[in-house]
PDB file of C-alpha atoms and ligand atoms in Angstrom:
ATOM      1  CA  MET A   1      76.580  33.506 -14.569  1.00 86.00           C
ATOM      2  CA  LEU A   2      75.592  34.271 -11.299  1.00 91.00           C
ATOM      3  CA  ASN A   3      74.611  31.086  -9.568  1.00 96.00           C
ATOM      4  CA  VAL A   4      73.557  30.966  -5.932  1.00 97.00           C
ATOM      5  CA  VAL A   5      72.119  28.588  -3.443  1.00 98.00           C
ATOM      6  CA  LEU A   6      69.484  29.512  -0.974  1.00 97.00           C
ATOM      7  CA  PHE A   7      70.071  27.359   1.841  1.00 97.00           C
ATOM      8  CA  GLY A   8      68.415  26.753   5.070  1.00 97.00           C
ATOM      9  CA  ALA A   9      66.232  24.549   7.119  1.00 96.00           C
ATOM     10  CA  PRO A  10      62.703  23.809   5.961  1.00 94.00           C
ATOM     11  CA  GLY A  11      60.921  27.021   7.077  1.00 94.00           C
ATOM     12  CA  SER A  12      63.627  29.429   6.881  1.00 96.00           C
ATOM     13  CA  GLY A  13      62.431  31.432   4.303  1.00 95.00           C
ATOM     14  CA  LYS A  14      64.124  30.150   1.159  1.00 95.00           C
ATOM     15  CA  GLY A  15      60.706  30.324  -1.087  1.00 92.00           C
ATOM     16  CA  THR A  16      60.529  34.056  -0.111  1.00 94.00           C
ATOM     17  CA  GLN A  17      63.964  35.380  -0.538  1.00 96.00           C
ATOM     18  CA  SER A  18      64.285  33.259  -3.616  1.00 95.00           C
ATOM     19  CA  ALA A  19      61.379  35.234  -5.268  1.00 94.00           C
ATOM     20  CA  ARG A  20      63.223  38.633  -4.127  1.00 94.00           C
ATOM     21  CA  LEU A  21      66.711  37.170  -5.648  1.00 93.00           C
ATOM     22  CA  ILE A  22      64.700  36.770  -8.940  1.00 93.00           C
ATOM     23  CA  ASP A  23      63.243  39.952  -9.023  1.00 92.00           C
ATOM     24  CA  GLU A  24      66.150  42.002  -8.258  1.00 92.00           C
ATOM     25  CA  TYR A  25      68.922  40.173 -10.142  1.00 91.00           C
ATOM     26  CA  GLY A  26      67.026  38.678 -13.174  1.00 89.00           C
ATOM     27  CA  LEU A  27      67.685  35.268 -12.117  1.00 92.00           C
ATOM     28  CA  TYR A  28      66.039  31.861 -13.045  1.00 94.00           C
ATOM     29  CA  HIS A  29      64.272  29.989  -9.980  1.00 95.00           C
ATOM     30  CA  ILE A  30      64.560  26.194  -9.465  1.00 96.00           C
ATOM     31  CA  SER A  31      63.142  25.095  -6.535  1.00 96.00           C
ATOM     32  CA  THR A  32      63.561  21.077  -6.357  1.00 97.00           C
ATOM     33  CA  GLY A  33      60.544  20.782  -3.989  1.00 96.00           C
ATOM     34  CA  GLU A  34      58.163  22.831  -6.403  1.00 95.00           C
ATOM     35  CA  VAL A  35      59.533  20.666  -9.364  1.00 97.00           C
ATOM     36  CA  LEU A  36      58.196  17.207  -7.297  1.00 97.00           C
ATOM     37  CA  ARG A  37      55.007  18.979  -6.313  1.00 95.00           C
ATOM     38  CA  ASP A  38      54.349  19.623  -9.502  1.00 96.00           C
ATOM     39  CA  HIS A  39      54.904  16.128 -10.581  1.00 96.00           C
ATOM     40  CA  ILE A  40      52.634  14.809  -7.822  1.00 96.00           C
ATOM     41  CA  LYS A  41      49.999  17.043  -8.697  1.00 96.00           C
ATOM     42  CA  ARG A  42      49.999  15.783 -12.371  1.00 97.00           C
ATOM     43  CA  GLY A  43      49.900  12.312 -11.084  1.00 97.00           C
ATOM     44  CA  THR A  44      53.319  11.312 -13.058  1.00 96.00           C
ATOM     45  CA  GLU A  45      55.151   8.243 -12.640  1.00 96.00           C
ATOM     46  CA  LEU A  46      58.131  10.454 -11.002  1.00 95.00           C
ATOM     47  CA  GLY A  47      55.167  12.127  -8.885  1.00 96.00           C
ATOM     48  CA  LYS A  48      54.180   8.809  -7.384  1.00 97.00           C
ATOM     49  CA  ILE A  49      57.797   7.890  -6.129  1.00 97.00           C
ATOM     50  CA  ALA A  50      58.376  11.497  -5.117  1.00 96.00           C
ATOM     51  CA  ASP A  51      55.217  11.528  -3.013  1.00 96.00           C
ATOM     52  CA  SER A  52      56.406   8.367  -1.041  1.00 96.00           C
ATOM     53  CA  TYR A  53      59.152  10.422   0.281  1.00 97.00           C
ATOM     54  CA  ILE A  54      57.610  13.701   0.661  1.00 96.00           C
ATOM     55  CA  SER A  55      54.668  12.683   2.627  1.00 95.00           C
ATOM     56  CA  LYS A  56      56.963  11.122   5.385  1.00 94.00           C
ATOM     57  CA  GLY A  57      59.275  14.273   5.083  1.00 95.00           C
ATOM     58  CA  ASN A  58      62.154  12.169   3.761  1.00 97.00           C
ATOM     59  CA  LEU A  59      65.007  12.893   1.055  1.00 98.00           C
ATOM     60  CA  ILE A  60      64.044  12.027  -2.551  1.00 98.00           C
ATOM     61  CA  PRO A  61      67.500   9.501  -3.102  1.00 98.00           C
ATOM     62  CA  ASP A  62      70.346  11.394  -4.766  1.00 98.00           C
ATOM     63  CA  ASP A  63      70.655   9.773  -7.966  1.00 97.00           C
ATOM     64  CA  LEU A  64      66.939  10.491  -8.822  1.00 96.00           C
ATOM     65  CA  MET A  65      67.228  14.286  -7.679  1.00 97.00           C
ATOM     66  CA  VAL A  66      70.488  14.824  -9.488  1.00 97.00           C
ATOM     67  CA  GLU A  67      68.772  13.253 -12.719  1.00 96.00           C
ATOM     68  CA  ILE A  68      65.671  15.652 -12.367  1.00 96.00           C
ATOM     69  CA  LEU A  69      67.959  18.665 -11.812  1.00 97.00           C
ATOM     70  CA  ASP A  70      69.937  18.095 -14.500  1.00 96.00           C
ATOM     71  CA  ASP A  71      67.127  17.501 -16.955  1.00 95.00           C
ATOM     72  CA  VAL A  72      65.644  21.043 -15.546  1.00 96.00           C
ATOM     73  CA  LEU A  73      68.799  22.792 -16.223  1.00 95.00           C
ATOM     74  CA  GLU A  74      68.937  21.369 -19.727  1.00 94.00           C
ATOM     75  CA  LYS A  75      65.286  22.271 -20.435  1.00 93.00           C
ATOM     76  CA  GLU A  76      64.595  25.459 -18.851  1.00 90.00           C
ATOM     77  CA  ALA A  77      68.010  27.124 -17.575  1.00 89.00           C
ATOM     78  CA  LYS A  78      69.764  27.613 -20.578  1.00 86.00           C
ATOM     79  CA  GLY A  79      70.847  31.348 -21.936  1.00 85.00           C
ATOM     80  CA  LYS A  80      69.612  32.733 -18.445  1.00 88.00           C
ATOM     81  CA  SER A  81      71.831  34.888 -16.656  1.00 88.00           C
ATOM     82  CA  GLY A  82      71.779  33.004 -13.510  1.00 93.00           C
ATOM     83  CA  VAL A  83      69.966  30.339 -11.299  1.00 96.00           C
ATOM     84  CA  VAL A  84      68.777  30.670  -7.890  1.00 97.00           C
ATOM     85  CA  PHE A  85      68.875  27.080  -6.510  1.00 97.00           C
ATOM     86  CA  ASP A  86      66.256  26.928  -3.893  1.00 97.00           C
ATOM     87  CA  GLY A  87      66.007  23.140  -1.956  1.00 97.00           C
ATOM     88  CA  PHE A  88      69.351  21.982  -3.772  1.00 98.00           C
ATOM     89  CA  PRO A  89      71.754  20.841  -2.757  1.00 98.00           C
ATOM     90  CA  ARG A  90      70.500  19.112   0.253  1.00 98.00           C
ATOM     91  CA  THR A  91      73.169  16.334   0.731  1.00 98.00           C
ATOM     92  CA  ILE A  92      77.200  16.303   0.165  1.00 98.00           C
ATOM     93  CA  PRO A  93      76.678  14.019  -2.723  1.00 98.00           C
ATOM     94  CA  GLN A  94      74.109  16.543  -4.110  1.00 98.00           C
ATOM     95  CA  ALA A  95      76.621  19.315  -3.803  1.00 98.00           C
ATOM     96  CA  GLU A  96      79.265  17.465  -5.610  1.00 98.00           C
ATOM     97  CA  ALA A  97      76.959  16.468  -8.288  1.00 98.00           C
ATOM     98  CA  LEU A  98      76.089  20.195  -8.798  1.00 98.00           C
ATOM     99  CA  GLU A  99      79.498  21.226  -8.965  1.00 98.00           C
ATOM    100  CA  LYS A 100      80.129  18.871 -11.836  1.00 98.00           C
ATOM    101  CA  LEU A 101      76.644  19.457 -13.482  1.00 97.00           C
ATOM    102  CA  LEU A 102      77.459  23.483 -13.664  1.00 97.00           C
ATOM    103  CA  LYS A 103      81.190  22.851 -14.896  1.00 96.00           C
ATOM    104  CA  LYS A 104      79.799  20.683 -17.563  1.00 94.00           C
ATOM    105  CA  ARG A 105      77.818  23.858 -18.567  1.00 93.00           C
ATOM    106  CA  GLY A 106      80.939  26.178 -18.316  1.00 94.00           C
ATOM    107  CA  THR A 107      79.953  27.622 -15.170  1.00 95.00           C
ATOM    108  CA  ALA A 108      80.087  27.444 -11.524  1.00 96.00           C
ATOM    109  CA  LEU A 109      78.491  28.434  -8.119  1.00 96.00           C
ATOM    110  CA  VAL A 110      79.210  31.796  -6.806  1.00 95.00           C
ATOM    111  CA  ALA A 111      77.764  31.859  -3.245  1.00 96.00           C
ATOM    112  CA  VAL A 112      75.676  29.695  -0.786  1.00 97.00           C
ATOM    113  CA  ILE A 113      73.273  32.229   0.967  1.00 97.00           C
ATOM    114  CA  GLY A 114      72.437  30.621   4.222  1.00 98.00           C
ATOM    115  CA  LEU A 115      69.451  31.638   5.946  1.00 98.00           C
ATOM    116  CA  GLU A 116      69.975  31.176   9.963  1.00 98.00           C
ATOM    117  CA  VAL A 117      66.507  30.671  11.871  1.00 97.00           C
ATOM    118  CA  PRO A 118      65.960  29.358  15.484  1.00 94.00           C
ATOM    119  CA  GLU A 119      64.233  25.799  15.537  1.00 91.00           C
ATOM    120  CA  GLU A 120      61.361  26.795  17.668  1.00 91.00           C
ATOM    121  CA  GLU A 121      60.638  29.705  14.925  1.00 94.00           C
ATOM    122  CA  LEU A 122      60.902  27.365  12.166  1.00 94.00           C
ATOM    123  CA  MET A 123      58.255  25.040  13.676  1.00 91.00           C
ATOM    124  CA  LYS A 124      55.678  27.983  14.113  1.00 92.00           C
ATOM    125  CA  ARG A 125      56.398  28.966  10.423  1.00 93.00           C
ATOM    126  CA  MET A 126      55.811  25.732   9.170  1.00 92.00           C
ATOM    127  CA  ILE A 127      52.694  25.069  11.353  1.00 92.00           C
ATOM    128  CA  ARG A 128      51.349  28.461   9.966  1.00 93.00           C
ATOM    129  CA  ARG A 129      52.188  27.803   6.242  1.00 92.00           C
ATOM    130  CA  GLY A 130      50.601  24.132   6.381  1.00 92.00           C
ATOM    131  CA  LYS A 131      47.475  26.008   7.863  1.00 92.00           C
ATOM    132  CA  GLU A 132      47.469  28.930   5.405  1.00 93.00           C
ATOM    133  CA  THR A 133      48.229  27.058   2.346  1.00 91.00           C
ATOM    134  CA  GLY A 134      47.273  23.252   2.862  1.00 89.00           C
ATOM    135  CA  ARG A 135      50.945  22.225   2.120  1.00 87.00           C
ATOM    136  CA  ALA A 136      50.642  18.341   2.799  1.00 89.00           C
ATOM    137  CA  ASP A 137      54.192  18.149   4.347  1.00 92.00           C
ATOM    138  CA  ASP A 138      53.463  21.143   6.916  1.00 90.00           C
ATOM    139  CA  THR A 139      51.869  18.705   9.565  1.00 91.00           C
ATOM    140  CA  PRO A 140      53.579  18.533  13.148  1.00 90.00           C
ATOM    141  CA  GLU A 141      54.678  14.627  12.376  1.00 90.00           C
ATOM    142  CA  THR A 142      56.281  15.526   8.989  1.00 93.00           C
ATOM    143  CA  ILE A 143      57.887  18.806  10.355  1.00 93.00           C
ATOM    144  CA  LYS A 144      59.712  16.815  13.058  1.00 93.00           C
ATOM    145  CA  ASN A 145      61.033  14.510  10.559  1.00 95.00           C
ATOM    146  CA  ARG A 146      61.853  16.962   8.072  1.00 95.00           C
ATOM    147  CA  LEU A 147      64.015  19.000  10.909  1.00 95.00           C
ATOM    148  CA  GLU A 148      65.541  15.954  11.864  1.00 96.00           C
ATOM    149  CA  VAL A 149      66.419  15.083   8.095  1.00 97.00           C
ATOM    150  CA  TYR A 150      67.932  18.718   7.995  1.00 97.00           C
ATOM    151  CA  HIS A 151      70.423  18.207  10.828  1.00 97.00           C
ATOM    152  CA  ASN A 152      71.477  14.768  10.043  1.00 98.00           C
ATOM    153  CA  GLN A 153      71.775  15.285   6.001  1.00 98.00           C
ATOM    154  CA  THR A 154      71.721  18.827   5.283  1.00 98.00           C
ATOM    155  CA  HIS A 155      73.026  20.851   7.847  1.00 97.00           C
ATOM    156  CA  PRO A 156      76.730  19.524   7.007  1.00 98.00           C
ATOM    157  CA  LEU A 157      76.737  21.189   3.930  1.00 98.00           C
ATOM    158  CA  ARG A 158      77.297  24.529   6.165  1.00 98.00           C
ATOM    159  CA  ALA A 159      80.722  23.605   6.848  1.00 98.00           C
ATOM    160  CA  TYR A 160      81.290  21.909   3.374  1.00 98.00           C
ATOM    161  CA  TYR A 161      80.659  25.390   1.607  1.00 98.00           C
ATOM    162  CA  ASN A 162      82.059  27.623   4.584  1.00 97.00           C
ATOM    163  CA  GLU A 163      85.657  25.646   3.980  1.00 97.00           C
ATOM    164  CA  LYS A 164      85.404  26.648   0.081  1.00 96.00           C
ATOM    165  CA  GLY A 165      84.799  30.321   1.165  1.00 94.00           C
ATOM    166  CA  LYS A 166      81.181  30.471  -0.478  1.00 95.00           C
ATOM    167  CA  TYR A 167      79.088  30.452   2.353  1.00 96.00           C
ATOM    168  CA  LEU A 168      77.292  33.588   3.390  1.00 96.00           C
ATOM    169  CA  PRO A 169      75.448  33.282   6.713  1.00 97.00           C
ATOM    170  CA  ILE A 170      72.601  35.763   6.915  1.00 98.00           C
ATOM    171  CA  ASN A 171      70.184  36.259   9.954  1.00 98.00           C
ATOM    172  CA  GLY A 172      66.775  34.757   8.801  1.00 97.00           C
ATOM    173  CA  LEU A 173      64.818  36.336  11.746  1.00 96.00           C
ATOM    174  CA  GLY A 174      62.970  39.801  10.929  1.00 94.00           C
ATOM    175  CA  VAL A 175      61.605  41.780   8.018  1.00 96.00           C
ATOM    176  CA  VAL A 176      61.810  40.290   4.842  1.00 96.00           C
ATOM    177  CA  ASP A 177      63.121  43.336   3.277  1.00 96.00           C
ATOM    178  CA  GLU A 178      65.805  43.772   5.733  1.00 97.00           C
ATOM    179  CA  ILE A 179      66.748  40.043   5.427  1.00 98.00           C
ATOM    180  CA  PHE A 180      67.032  40.744   1.468  1.00 97.00           C
ATOM    181  CA  ASN A 181      69.229  43.725   1.821  1.00 96.00           C
ATOM    182  CA  ASP A 182      71.738  41.718   4.078  1.00 97.00           C
ATOM    183  CA  ILE A 183      71.463  39.186   1.264  1.00 97.00           C
ATOM    184  CA  ALA A 184      72.416  41.853  -1.510  1.00 96.00           C
ATOM    185  CA  GLU A 185      75.324  43.388   0.740  1.00 96.00           C
ATOM    186  CA  GLY A 186      76.633  39.994   1.432  1.00 95.00           C
ATOM    187  CA  LEU A 187      76.373  39.033  -2.491  1.00 93.00           C
ATOM    188  CA  GLU A 188      78.104  42.246  -3.351  1.00 93.00           C
ATOM    189  CA  LYS A 189      81.054  41.873  -1.034  1.00 92.00           C
ATOM    190  CA  LEU A 190      81.380  38.403  -1.821  1.00 87.00           C
ATOM    191  CA  THR A 191      81.198  38.418  -6.016  1.00 86.00           C
ATOM    192  CA  GLY A 192      80.968  42.255  -6.963  1.00 87.00           C
ATOM    193  CA  ILE A 193      77.780  41.930  -8.190  1.00 85.00           C
ATOM    194  CA  LYS A 194      75.099  44.650  -7.760  1.00 86.00           C
ATOM    195  CA  ARG A 195      71.423  44.308  -7.598  1.00 85.00           C
ATOM    196  CA  ARG A 196      69.165  46.131 -10.033  1.00 77.00           C
ATOM    197  CA  VAL A 197      68.889  49.930  -9.374  1.00 64.00           C
ATOM    198  CA  HIS A 198      65.343  50.867  -8.652  1.00 56.00           C
TER     199      HIS A 198
HETATM  200  P1  AMP B 201      60.954  22.124  -0.491  1.00 65.44           P
HETATM  201  O1  AMP B 201      59.659  22.603  -0.808  1.00 65.44           O
HETATM  202  O2  AMP B 201      62.274  22.583  -0.871  1.00 65.44           O
HETATM  203  O3  AMP B 201      60.799  22.363   1.376  1.00 65.44           O
HETATM  204  O4  AMP B 201      61.019  20.261  -0.352  1.00 65.44           O
HETATM  205  C1  AMP B 201      59.873  19.945  -0.135  1.00 65.44           C
HETATM  206  C2  AMP B 201      60.030  18.295  -0.324  1.00 65.44           C
HETATM  207  O5  AMP B 201      60.874  17.794  -1.306  1.00 65.44           O
HETATM  208  C3  AMP B 201      61.685  17.735   0.744  1.00 65.44           C
HETATM  209  O6  AMP B 201      61.145  17.476   2.132  1.00 65.44           O
HETATM  210  C4  AMP B 201      61.771  16.466   0.079  1.00 65.44           C
HETATM  211  O7  AMP B 201      61.160  15.365   0.453  1.00 65.44           O
HETATM  212  C5  AMP B 201      61.712  16.831  -1.096  1.00 65.44           C
HETATM  213  N1  AMP B 201      62.968  17.548  -1.959  1.00 65.44           N
HETATM  214  C6  AMP B 201      63.027  18.995  -2.416  1.00 65.44           C
HETATM  215  N2  AMP B 201      64.235  18.987  -2.664  1.00 65.44           N
HETATM  216  C7  AMP B 201      64.800  17.762  -2.382  1.00 65.44           C
HETATM  217  C8  AMP B 201      66.431  17.539  -2.678  1.00 65.44           C
HETATM  218  N3  AMP B 201      67.104  18.430  -3.086  1.00 65.44           N
HETATM  219  N4  AMP B 201      66.853  16.204  -2.267  1.00 65.44           N
HETATM  220  C9  AMP B 201      66.196  15.477  -1.875  1.00 65.44           C
HETATM  221  N5  AMP B 201      64.564  15.626  -1.461  1.00 65.44           N
HETATM  222  C10 AMP B 201      64.370  16.921  -1.999  1.00 65.44           C
END
C-alpha cells in the first residue's frame, strides 16, 4: 500500500496537494480536520467537543484523535490501495499511534511529504481562505494560535521522520502543478512508485 502523510503548517497547501495525490495515484484521502468539521456540522456529541478546541485553534487531545482515526480507517480505508493522511499526525504520540494502527493492518507509512512555506505567506493564504470560504478558524487571532501550536507540537515531527529516512521536503511556494511535480518525482525516488500515466 502507498500510505503517505502530507505534512506542513496550516495554510501550506495540504488540502490542494492531497486532491492531486488522490487523483494521480488512486489513493483514499483522510483529512482529520474535515472529519471533525463534518461532526461539527452534523451537531454530534463529538462535534461539540471538537468545536471547543478547533474554534480556539488548539489540537483535539491525542487519545480522542487516534480513536477517531482508527474508526475511519476501519470503516472507510479497507481494501484501498493506499491512504493520504492530511493533517494527521500532528504530535509525536500521534505519529507513534499511526505506526501501530498501520502495523495492526499489515501495512506501513512509506513517506512524509513536507510542504515548506514561509510564515508570512501562510498568514496571507489563511486570511484569504477565511474570506473566500468562511472557514471559522481562519480568523487572525485563531491563525496566530494555530501557527504557534504548529511550531510547538507539530514541527518536531519533521526531525522525527527525517531520522527515519521518510521525510521528503518540498518547496510549497509557487504554482500548484510544479509543486505536485516535485512531490511525484520525490515519491518515485523514495519509493519507486510512479504516478498514473495520462
Ligand atoms: P485542518 O483542517 O487540518 O487545518 O484542521 C483544523 C483543526 O482541526 C485543527 O486546528 C485542530 O483543531 C483540529 N485537528 C485536525 N487534525 C488534528 C489532529 N491530527 N490532532 C489534533 N487536532 C486536529
